[in-house]
Amino acid sequence: MFYKLRDCMNFNVLKMLYFAFVHPHILYCVELYANTFSSYLSKLNSLNNKILRVLQNQNRSTNSIYLYKKFNTLPITKLHQFQLLCLIHKFLYNRSCLPLVFNNYFIQNNSIHNYNTRNKHNLHLSSVHSEYGKRSIKFKASNLWNKLPENLKNITSLPAFKKSLRIFLLNADI
């Protein structure tokens, strides 16, 4: 279907089609299903890259990062990180948007100790002893948040945070 549409539709319409028919399926529960090994996501990544190449009329040798930048979206692994970091942002700056179960889900270091350290505003990383523990949303999201630059952490507006975070994740490797 996309092969036929790319020849008779302009770029903006093709982009809207992608965000209407493909992107919602990838985005749905990405926080959970993308928290797996990359080998399990490889077929989905390949298919998504193929759809982007078809819609943008690019050949197979085109770098996939270029495709994502042109559509202003993220690869699945980065989308997973994006959603986890948005969860933490909501937790820190707007808890009323979250279900009640998340009220005490994450812990900041300054609530554990009163020492004036440079990490007092970071999230507390509970000790984990297995790869399974490192994949827990609580540990992984806290670890990702602690690695963010301070200028991103200090943005209180969710739309501004999302915009800056998308740009950061497209250009960085955390």
Short mmCIF file of C-alpha atoms in Angstrom, two decimals:
data_model
loop_
_atom_site.label_atom_id
_atom_site.label_comp_id
_atom_site.label_asym_id
_atom_site.label_seq_id
_atom_site.Cartn_x
_atom_site.Cartn_y
_atom_site.Cartn_z
CA MET A 1 0.00 0.00 0.00
CA PHE A 2 2.77 2.45 0.93
CA TYR A 3 4.67 1.68 -2.29
CA LYS A 4 1.64 2.76 -4.32
CA LEU A 5 0.87 5.82 -2.20
CA ARG A 6 4.36 7.31 -2.28
CA ASP A 7 4.09 8.06 -5.99
CA CYS A 8 0.77 9.90 -5.83
CA MET A 9 0.97 11.71 -2.45
CA ASN A 10 3.21 14.53 -1.30
CA PHE A 11 5.66 14.28 1.58
CA ASN A 12 3.40 15.87 4.21
CA VAL A 13 0.51 13.50 3.45
CA LEU A 14 2.85 10.49 3.62
CA LYS A 15 4.15 11.73 6.94
CA MET A 16 0.59 12.07 8.25
CA LEU A 17 -0.18 8.53 7.07
CA TYR A 18 2.84 7.20 8.96
CA PHE A 19 1.78 8.97 12.16
CA ALA A 20 -1.82 7.84 11.70
CA PHE A 21 -1.33 4.17 10.86
CA VAL A 22 2.14 3.03 11.94
CA HIS A 23 3.43 5.18 14.78
CA PRO A 24 0.50 4.59 17.21
CA HIS A 25 1.05 0.83 17.00
CA ILE A 26 4.74 1.24 17.78
CA LEU A 27 4.07 3.73 20.57
CA TYR A 28 1.44 1.61 22.32
CA CYS A 29 3.03 0.13 25.47
CA VAL A 30 6.57 0.77 24.19
CA GLU A 31 7.63 1.28 27.81
CA LEU A 32 6.98 -2.42 28.40
CA TYR A 33 7.67 -4.33 25.21
CA ALA A 34 10.83 -2.42 24.26
CA ASN A 35 12.35 -3.28 27.62
CA THR A 36 13.80 -6.43 26.13
CA PHE A 37 16.89 -7.53 24.27
CA SER A 38 17.59 -5.76 20.99
CA SER A 39 17.55 -9.08 19.13
CA TYR A 40 13.84 -9.45 19.97
CA LEU A 41 13.12 -6.00 18.55
CA SER A 42 15.22 -6.37 15.40
CA LYS A 43 12.35 -7.50 13.13
CA LEU A 44 10.15 -4.63 14.29
CA ASN A 45 13.03 -2.17 13.83
CA SER A 46 13.70 -3.47 10.33
CA LEU A 47 10.06 -3.23 9.36
CA ASN A 48 9.76 0.31 10.71
CA ASN A 49 12.94 1.34 8.87
CA LYS A 50 11.60 -0.23 5.68
CA ILE A 51 8.31 1.69 5.96
CA LEU A 52 10.20 4.94 6.51
CA ARG A 53 12.40 4.23 3.47
CA VAL A 54 9.39 3.48 1.30
CA LEU A 55 7.50 6.60 2.40
CA GLN A 56 10.54 8.82 1.89
CA ASN A 57 11.49 7.09 -1.38
CA GLN A 58 15.01 6.28 -0.18
CA ASN A 59 17.17 3.30 -1.07
CA ARG A 60 18.37 0.61 1.35
CA SER A 61 21.75 2.24 1.89
CA THR A 62 20.19 5.38 3.42
CA ASN A 63 21.12 5.81 7.05
CA SER A 64 18.10 5.12 9.25
CA ILE A 65 18.89 8.04 11.56
CA TYR A 66 18.41 10.36 8.58
CA LEU A 67 14.96 8.83 8.01
CA TYR A 68 13.93 9.36 11.62
CA LYS A 69 15.20 12.94 11.66
CA LYS A 70 13.32 13.75 8.48
CA PHE A 71 10.05 12.52 10.03
CA ASN A 72 10.97 14.03 13.44
CA THR A 73 10.48 10.75 15.26
CA LEU A 74 12.66 8.29 17.18
CA PRO A 75 13.78 4.69 16.68
CA ILE A 76 12.04 2.17 18.93
CA THR A 77 14.81 1.96 21.55
CA LYS A 78 15.00 5.76 21.78
CA LEU A 79 11.19 5.94 21.87
CA HIS A 80 11.31 3.60 24.85
CA GLN A 81 13.78 5.91 26.61
CA PHE A 82 11.69 8.94 25.65
CA GLN A 83 8.54 7.49 27.23
CA LEU A 84 10.36 6.47 30.42
CA LEU A 85 11.87 9.94 30.80
CA CYS A 86 8.47 11.55 30.23
CA LEU A 87 7.09 9.33 33.01
CA ILE A 88 9.77 10.62 35.38
CA HIS A 89 9.15 14.21 34.30
CA LYS A 90 5.46 13.82 35.11
CA PHE A 91 6.38 12.23 38.43
CA LEU A 92 8.63 15.14 39.40
CA TYR A 93 6.68 18.09 38.03
CA ASN A 94 3.05 17.01 37.61
CA ARG A 95 2.05 13.96 39.64
CA SER A 96 -1.64 14.67 39.16
CA CYS A 97 -1.27 13.37 35.56
CA LEU A 98 -0.17 9.95 36.81
CA PRO A 99 -2.21 7.16 38.36
CA LEU A 100 -2.07 7.00 42.16
CA VAL A 101 0.14 3.92 42.08
CA PHE A 102 3.02 6.12 40.92
CA ASN A 103 2.79 8.64 43.79
CA ASN A 104 5.74 7.09 45.64
CA TYR A 105 7.26 5.03 42.84
CA PHE A 106 10.52 6.96 42.44
CA ILE A 107 12.65 8.35 45.28
CA GLN A 108 14.94 11.37 45.13
CA ASN A 109 18.30 11.21 46.90
CA ASN A 110 17.55 14.28 49.01
CA SER A 111 14.66 12.43 50.68
CA ILE A 112 17.01 9.63 51.78
CA HIS A 113 19.84 11.70 53.25
CA ASN A 114 20.44 15.32 54.19
CA TYR A 115 24.01 15.51 52.89
CA ASN A 116 24.69 18.33 50.48
CA THR A 117 26.05 16.31 47.57
CA ARG A 118 26.07 17.09 43.86
CA ASN A 119 23.68 14.15 43.29
CA LYS A 120 21.08 15.16 45.87
CA HIS A 121 18.53 16.06 43.17
CA ASN A 122 19.06 12.83 41.22
CA LEU A 123 16.80 9.84 41.61
CA HIS A 124 17.82 7.09 43.99
CA LEU A 125 19.03 3.91 42.31
CA SER A 126 18.06 0.89 44.36
CA SER A 127 20.66 -1.83 44.33
CA VAL A 128 20.03 -4.58 41.81
CA HIS A 129 21.95 -7.82 41.52
CA SER A 130 20.79 -9.20 38.20
CA GLU A 131 20.19 -8.23 34.60
CA TYR A 132 16.48 -8.68 35.26
CA GLY A 133 16.68 -6.03 38.01
CA LYS A 134 18.52 -3.64 35.69
CA ARG A 135 15.63 -3.95 33.23
CA SER A 136 13.01 -2.95 35.78
CA ILE A 137 11.27 0.29 34.84
CA LYS A 138 12.06 1.82 38.22
CA PHE A 139 15.82 1.25 37.90
CA LYS A 140 16.12 1.89 34.16
CA ALA A 141 14.08 5.11 34.18
CA SER A 142 15.93 6.46 37.22
CA ASN A 143 19.27 5.66 35.62
CA LEU A 144 18.27 7.38 32.37
CA TRP A 145 17.07 10.46 34.28
CA ASN A 146 20.31 10.70 36.24
CA LYS A 147 22.30 10.68 32.97
CA LEU A 148 20.37 13.61 31.48
CA PRO A 149 22.06 17.01 31.37
CA GLU A 150 20.89 19.47 34.03
CA ASN A 151 19.40 21.89 31.51
CA LEU A 152 16.93 19.19 30.40
CA LYS A 153 16.11 18.12 33.95
CA ASN A 154 15.21 21.68 34.91
CA ILE A 155 12.54 22.16 32.22
CA THR A 156 9.21 22.13 34.04
CA SER A 157 6.86 22.39 31.05
CA LEU A 158 6.06 18.94 29.62
CA PRO A 159 5.70 20.07 25.97
CA ALA A 160 9.01 21.97 26.12
CA PHE A 161 10.67 18.99 27.83
CA LYS A 162 9.39 16.60 25.16
CA LYS A 163 10.63 18.82 22.35
CA SER A 164 14.10 19.24 23.88
CA LEU A 165 14.31 15.57 24.84
CA ARG A 166 13.44 14.39 21.31
CA ILE A 167 16.23 16.54 19.88
CA PHE A 168 18.65 15.35 22.57
CA LEU A 169 17.87 11.66 22.01
CA LEU A 170 18.18 11.92 18.23
CA ASN A 171 21.67 13.42 18.59
CA ALA A 172 23.01 11.65 21.69
CA ASP A 173 23.66 8.12 22.84
CA ILE A 174 22.64 7.51 26.45
#
